[in-house]
Amino acid sequence: MVTNSTQAQVIVVGAGNWGKNLVRNFHALGALAGVAEAHPGLREAIATTYPDIITYSDFAAALATDVPALVLATPAPSHYELAMAALQAGKDVFVEKPMTLRTEEARQLAEYADKHGRILMVGHLLLYQPAIAWMRNYLASGQAGKVLHVATRRLKLGKVRTEENVWWSFAPHDVSVVLDLLGNPKLQSIQAQGHAILQPSIEDYVQVDLRFGSGQSAQINCSWYWPLTERSTVVIAEAQMLVYDEVAQTVTIHHKYIDQDLKHYDQGSEIVEVAASEPLKIECQHFLDCLQTRQTPRSDGWNGVAVVEILEEAQKYLHG
């Protein structure tokens, strides 16, 4: 097994559609100590692609090793049980989104990690997208003024799931970005509407409106049954507006606003240069850095709690 002796080591649990990307990145970073995968075919594929890596047939075998950190890329309903077992075994944990399916379970994980000094990080990938990081830093500089509203759209003809609606499948990334760009305000109220077109009670299109105690607001649109691919984040601030086109990978500053007298100002727009980097590699490296320095991850357990709380509240609104 080839490893980087200076790098922290992890075992990835789950090597399916998304887990294989985590396997690839942690291996490229010299941090992959093993892969746990219950499906024989997937396990064999990992062993063939990465002959230097140990494979395990189940989670318990990975848990029994002395590798200090686990990366969970298993189905969402298993996240709470597996993450808690890993934390209780003294391991640091990276868990894919959504962190759990219930706010109370997410809170228990965050509290346990805090109490026992464990690193707990959630895979809110968009927070590690260079364009989102640039927008976060730009807004923090104050040049755009106070952020008033954030709107996201994530629409495409995508993979339809039977065990969850599009809100739980697509929206965790957008909720995490909304909270991040608004400065993590406290949720005040929520309204949601959705349409279940293909399967009863499983929404294919969802729109959620959020209001926060800070007076800021947000709107999130998502659909996996849409003819066009639209992925964008729009920020309305006091003095400027920002648009991140995730498909074109561009960030545009619009020098436009409306003042308190409702007078329009339009001083043009400019596209800014943002260095292109693979966000998943940045996210994986951030987890490894946190393991070594013991710093709190950007998407820590409490960030996961805030996201799951909004996901769960919107779901209640949709189904009454």
C-alpha positions as CSV (number, residue, x, y, z in Angstrom):
1,M,0.0,0.0,0.0
2,V,1.4,3.4,-1.0
3,T,0.7,6.2,1.4
4,N,2.0,9.7,2.1
5,S,3.7,9.3,5.6
6,T,3.0,13.0,6.4
7,Q,-0.7,12.9,5.4
8,A,-3.5,11.8,7.7
9,Q,-5.1,8.5,6.6
10,V,-8.8,7.7,6.0
11,I,-11.0,4.8,5.1
12,V,-13.8,5.6,2.7
13,V,-17.0,3.6,3.5
14,G,-19.2,3.2,0.4
15,A,-17.7,3.2,-3.1
16,G,-20.9,3.7,-5.2
17,N,-21.8,6.5,-7.5
18,W,-20.4,9.3,-5.4
19,G,-18.2,7.3,-3.0
20,K,-15.9,6.4,-5.9
21,N,-15.1,10.1,-6.4
22,L,-14.1,10.4,-2.8
23,V,-11.9,7.2,-3.2
24,R,-10.2,8.7,-6.2
25,N,-9.5,12.0,-4.5
26,F,-8.2,10.7,-1.2
27,H,-6.1,8.2,-3.1
28,A,-4.6,11.0,-5.2
29,L,-3.9,12.9,-2.1
30,G,-2.0,10.0,-0.7
31,A,-4.4,9.6,2.2
32,L,-6.4,6.5,1.4
33,A,-5.8,3.7,3.8
34,G,-8.7,1.5,2.7
35,V,-12.2,1.2,1.3
36,A,-15.2,-0.5,2.9
37,E,-17.8,-1.7,0.4
38,A,-20.5,-4.3,0.9
39,H,-21.2,-4.9,-2.8
40,P,-18.8,-7.6,-4.1
41,G,-18.7,-6.1,-7.6
42,L,-17.9,-2.6,-6.4
43,R,-15.3,-4.0,-4.0
44,E,-13.7,-6.0,-6.8
45,A,-13.6,-2.8,-9.0
46,I,-11.9,-0.9,-6.3
47,A,-9.3,-3.7,-5.7
48,T,-8.6,-3.8,-9.5
49,T,-8.2,0.0,-9.8
50,Y,-6.3,0.5,-6.6
51,P,-4.3,-2.7,-6.0
52,D,-2.3,-1.0,-3.3
53,I,-5.4,-0.3,-1.2
54,I,-7.0,-2.7,1.5
55,T,-10.7,-3.4,1.0
56,Y,-13.2,-4.4,3.7
57,S,-16.5,-6.1,3.2
58,D,-18.4,-4.2,5.8
59,F,-18.4,-1.1,8.0
60,A,-17.6,-3.1,11.2
61,A,-14.3,-4.3,9.7
62,A,-13.3,-0.7,8.9
63,L,-14.4,0.4,12.3
64,A,-12.1,-2.2,14.0
65,T,-8.9,-0.8,12.3
66,D,-6.6,1.7,13.9
67,V,-7.1,4.2,11.0
68,P,-8.2,7.4,12.8
69,A,-10.8,8.7,10.3
70,L,-13.8,7.4,8.3
71,V,-15.4,9.0,5.3
72,L,-19.0,8.0,5.0
73,A,-20.5,7.9,1.5
74,T,-23.4,5.5,2.3
75,P,-27.2,6.1,1.8
76,A,-28.5,9.0,3.8
77,P,-30.7,6.9,6.1
78,S,-27.5,5.2,7.4
79,H,-25.6,8.4,8.2
80,Y,-26.6,8.9,11.8
81,E,-26.0,5.3,12.9
82,L,-22.7,4.9,11.2
83,A,-21.4,8.4,12.1
84,M,-22.3,7.9,15.8
85,A,-20.7,4.5,15.9
86,A,-17.5,5.9,14.3
87,L,-17.4,8.9,16.8
88,Q,-18.0,6.5,19.7
89,A,-15.1,4.4,18.5
90,G,-12.9,7.5,18.8
91,K,-12.6,8.3,15.1
92,D,-13.0,11.6,13.2
93,V,-15.7,11.5,10.6
94,F,-16.5,13.0,7.2
95,V,-20.1,12.3,6.3
96,E,-21.8,13.1,3.0
97,K,-24.8,15.3,2.7
98,P,-27.4,15.3,4.0
99,M,-25.7,14.8,7.4
100,T,-28.8,13.0,8.7
101,L,-32.6,12.9,7.9
102,R,-33.6,14.5,11.3
103,T,-32.4,17.6,13.0
104,E,-32.3,16.0,16.4
105,E,-30.0,13.3,15.1
106,A,-27.7,15.8,13.5
107,R,-27.6,17.8,16.8
108,Q,-26.6,14.6,18.7
109,L,-23.7,14.0,16.3
110,A,-22.5,17.6,16.6
111,E,-22.8,17.6,20.4
112,Y,-20.9,14.3,20.7
113,A,-18.1,15.5,18.4
114,D,-17.7,18.7,20.4
115,K,-17.8,16.9,23.8
116,H,-15.2,14.4,22.8
117,G,-12.9,16.6,20.7
118,R,-13.6,14.8,17.4
119,I,-13.5,16.3,13.9
120,L,-17.0,16.1,12.3
121,M,-17.3,17.4,8.8
122,V,-20.2,17.3,6.3
123,G,-19.8,17.1,2.6
124,H,-21.4,20.4,1.6
125,L,-19.3,20.5,-1.6
126,L,-20.4,23.9,-3.0
127,L,-18.8,25.6,0.0
128,Y,-15.5,24.5,-1.4
129,Q,-16.3,25.6,-5.0
130,P,-13.7,28.4,-5.8
131,A,-16.4,30.7,-7.2
132,I,-18.5,30.4,-4.0
133,A,-15.3,31.0,-1.9
134,W,-14.6,34.1,-4.0
135,M,-18.1,35.4,-3.5
136,R,-17.9,34.8,0.3
137,N,-14.6,36.7,0.6
138,Y,-15.8,39.5,-1.7
139,L,-19.0,40.0,0.3
140,A,-17.0,40.0,3.5
141,S,-14.9,42.9,2.1
142,G,-18.1,45.1,2.2
143,Q,-17.7,46.3,-1.4
144,A,-21.2,45.1,-2.3
145,G,-22.9,46.4,0.9
146,K,-25.1,44.3,3.2
147,V,-26.5,41.1,1.6
148,L,-30.3,41.3,1.4
149,H,-31.3,38.2,-0.6
150,V,-29.8,35.1,-2.1
151,A,-31.6,33.0,-4.8
152,T,-30.4,29.7,-6.1
153,R,-31.7,27.5,-9.0
154,R,-30.7,23.9,-9.5
155,L,-32.8,22.4,-12.4
156,K,-32.0,19.7,-14.9
157,L,-33.2,16.4,-16.4
158,G,-31.6,14.4,-13.7
159,K,-31.6,11.1,-11.8
160,V,-35.1,10.5,-10.3
161,R,-35.0,8.9,-6.9
162,T,-37.7,6.7,-5.3
163,E,-36.6,7.0,-1.6
164,E,-36.4,10.9,-1.4
165,N,-37.7,13.9,-3.2
166,V,-35.7,16.4,-5.2
167,W,-35.5,18.7,-2.2
168,W,-33.5,16.3,-0.1
169,S,-31.5,15.2,-3.2
170,F,-30.5,18.6,-4.6
171,A,-31.1,21.3,-2.0
172,P,-28.5,20.5,0.8
173,H,-25.8,22.2,-1.3
174,D,-28.0,25.2,-2.0
175,V,-29.1,25.6,1.6
176,S,-25.5,25.5,2.8
177,V,-24.5,28.2,0.2
178,V,-27.5,30.4,1.2
179,L,-26.6,30.2,4.9
180,D,-22.9,30.8,4.1
181,L,-23.4,33.9,1.9
182,L,-26.0,35.4,4.3
183,G,-23.6,35.0,7.2
184,N,-25.4,32.1,8.9
185,P,-28.4,33.9,10.2
186,K,-31.1,32.3,12.3
187,L,-34.1,31.0,10.5
188,Q,-37.4,32.9,11.2
189,S,-40.0,31.4,8.8
190,I,-40.3,29.1,5.9
191,Q,-42.7,28.5,3.0
192,A,-42.5,25.7,0.5
193,Q,-44.4,24.4,-2.4
194,G,-43.8,21.4,-4.6
195,H,-45.1,19.3,-7.4
196,A,-45.1,15.5,-7.5
197,I,-45.4,14.7,-11.2
198,L,-43.9,11.3,-11.6
199,Q,-44.5,9.5,-8.3
200,P,-47.1,10.1,-5.5
201,S,-45.8,12.3,-2.6
202,I,-42.2,12.5,-4.1
203,E,-41.8,16.0,-5.4
204,D,-40.0,16.5,-8.7
205,Y,-40.0,20.3,-8.4
206,V,-39.7,22.3,-5.1
207,Q,-39.6,26.0,-4.4
208,V,-38.7,27.2,-0.9
209,D,-38.8,30.8,0.5
210,L,-36.8,31.5,3.7
211,R,-36.9,34.5,6.0
212,F,-34.3,35.1,8.7
213,G,-34.2,37.0,11.9
214,S,-31.6,39.4,10.4
215,G,-34.3,40.6,7.9
216,Q,-32.5,38.8,5.0
217,S,-34.4,36.4,2.7
218,A,-33.7,33.6,0.3
219,Q,-35.4,31.5,-2.4
220,I,-34.3,28.0,-3.5
221,N,-35.7,26.3,-6.7
222,C,-34.8,22.7,-7.6
223,S,-36.0,20.1,-10.0
224,W,-34.8,16.9,-11.6
225,Y,-37.6,17.0,-14.3
226,W,-36.6,20.1,-16.3
227,P,-35.6,20.4,-20.0
228,L,-32.8,22.9,-19.4
229,T,-29.7,22.6,-17.1
230,E,-29.7,25.7,-14.8
231,R,-27.5,26.0,-11.8
232,S,-27.0,29.5,-10.5
233,T,-26.6,31.6,-7.4
234,V,-27.8,35.3,-7.4
235,V,-26.9,37.6,-4.5
236,I,-28.8,40.9,-4.1
237,A,-26.8,43.4,-1.9
238,E,-27.3,47.0,-1.1
239,A,-24.8,48.4,-3.7
240,Q,-24.2,45.5,-6.1
241,M,-25.5,42.2,-7.3
242,L,-23.5,39.0,-7.9
243,V,-24.4,36.2,-10.3
244,Y,-22.6,32.8,-10.3
245,D,-23.4,30.8,-13.3
246,E,-22.4,27.3,-12.3
247,V,-22.8,25.9,-15.8
248,A,-20.6,28.5,-17.5
249,Q,-18.4,28.8,-14.4
250,T,-18.6,32.6,-14.4
251,V,-19.1,35.1,-11.7
252,T,-20.5,38.5,-12.7
253,I,-20.6,41.7,-10.6
254,H,-23.5,43.9,-11.6
255,H,-22.9,47.5,-10.4
256,K,-26.7,48.0,-10.0
257,Y,-29.0,48.7,-7.2
258,I,-32.2,50.5,-6.1
259,D,-31.9,53.1,-3.4
260,Q,-34.3,53.9,-0.6
261,D,-36.2,56.4,-2.8
262,L,-36.7,53.5,-5.3
263,K,-34.4,55.1,-7.8
264,H,-32.5,52.8,-10.1
265,Y,-28.7,52.9,-10.6
266,D,-27.0,50.9,-13.4
267,Q,-23.2,51.3,-13.8
268,G,-22.6,48.2,-15.9
269,S,-21.3,44.7,-15.2
270,E,-18.0,42.9,-15.2
271,I,-17.0,39.2,-15.2
272,V,-14.3,38.4,-12.7
273,E,-11.6,35.8,-13.1
274,V,-11.8,33.0,-10.6
275,A,-9.1,30.3,-10.6
276,A,-10.5,26.9,-11.6
277,S,-9.9,24.1,-9.2
278,E,-11.7,20.8,-8.5
279,P,-13.9,21.6,-5.4
280,L,-14.0,17.9,-4.3
281,K,-10.2,17.8,-4.1
282,I,-10.2,21.0,-2.1
283,E,-12.9,19.6,0.2
284,C,-11.0,16.4,0.8
285,Q,-7.7,18.3,1.4
286,H,-9.6,20.5,3.9
287,F,-10.7,17.5,5.9
288,L,-7.2,16.1,5.9
289,D,-5.9,19.5,7.1
290,C,-8.5,19.6,9.9
291,L,-7.4,16.1,11.0
292,Q,-3.8,17.3,11.3
293,T,-4.4,20.8,12.8
294,R,-7.6,20.0,14.7
295,Q,-9.2,23.1,13.3
296,T,-13.0,23.2,13.0
297,P,-14.0,22.4,9.4
298,R,-15.9,25.1,7.4
299,S,-18.8,22.6,7.0
300,D,-18.6,21.3,10.6
301,G,-21.3,19.4,12.4
302,W,-23.2,22.5,13.4
303,N,-23.3,23.7,9.8
304,G,-24.8,20.3,9.1
305,V,-27.4,20.8,11.8
306,A,-28.5,24.2,10.3
307,V,-28.9,22.7,6.9
308,V,-30.9,19.6,8.1
309,E,-33.1,21.9,10.1
310,I,-34.2,23.8,7.0
311,L,-34.5,20.6,5.0
312,E,-36.7,19.1,7.6
313,E,-38.9,22.2,8.1
314,A,-39.5,22.6,4.4
315,Q,-40.4,18.9,4.2
316,K,-43.0,19.4,7.0
317,Y,-44.4,22.4,5.1
318,L,-44.7,20.4,1.9
319,H,-46.5,17.4,3.5
320,G,-48.4,19.2,6.3
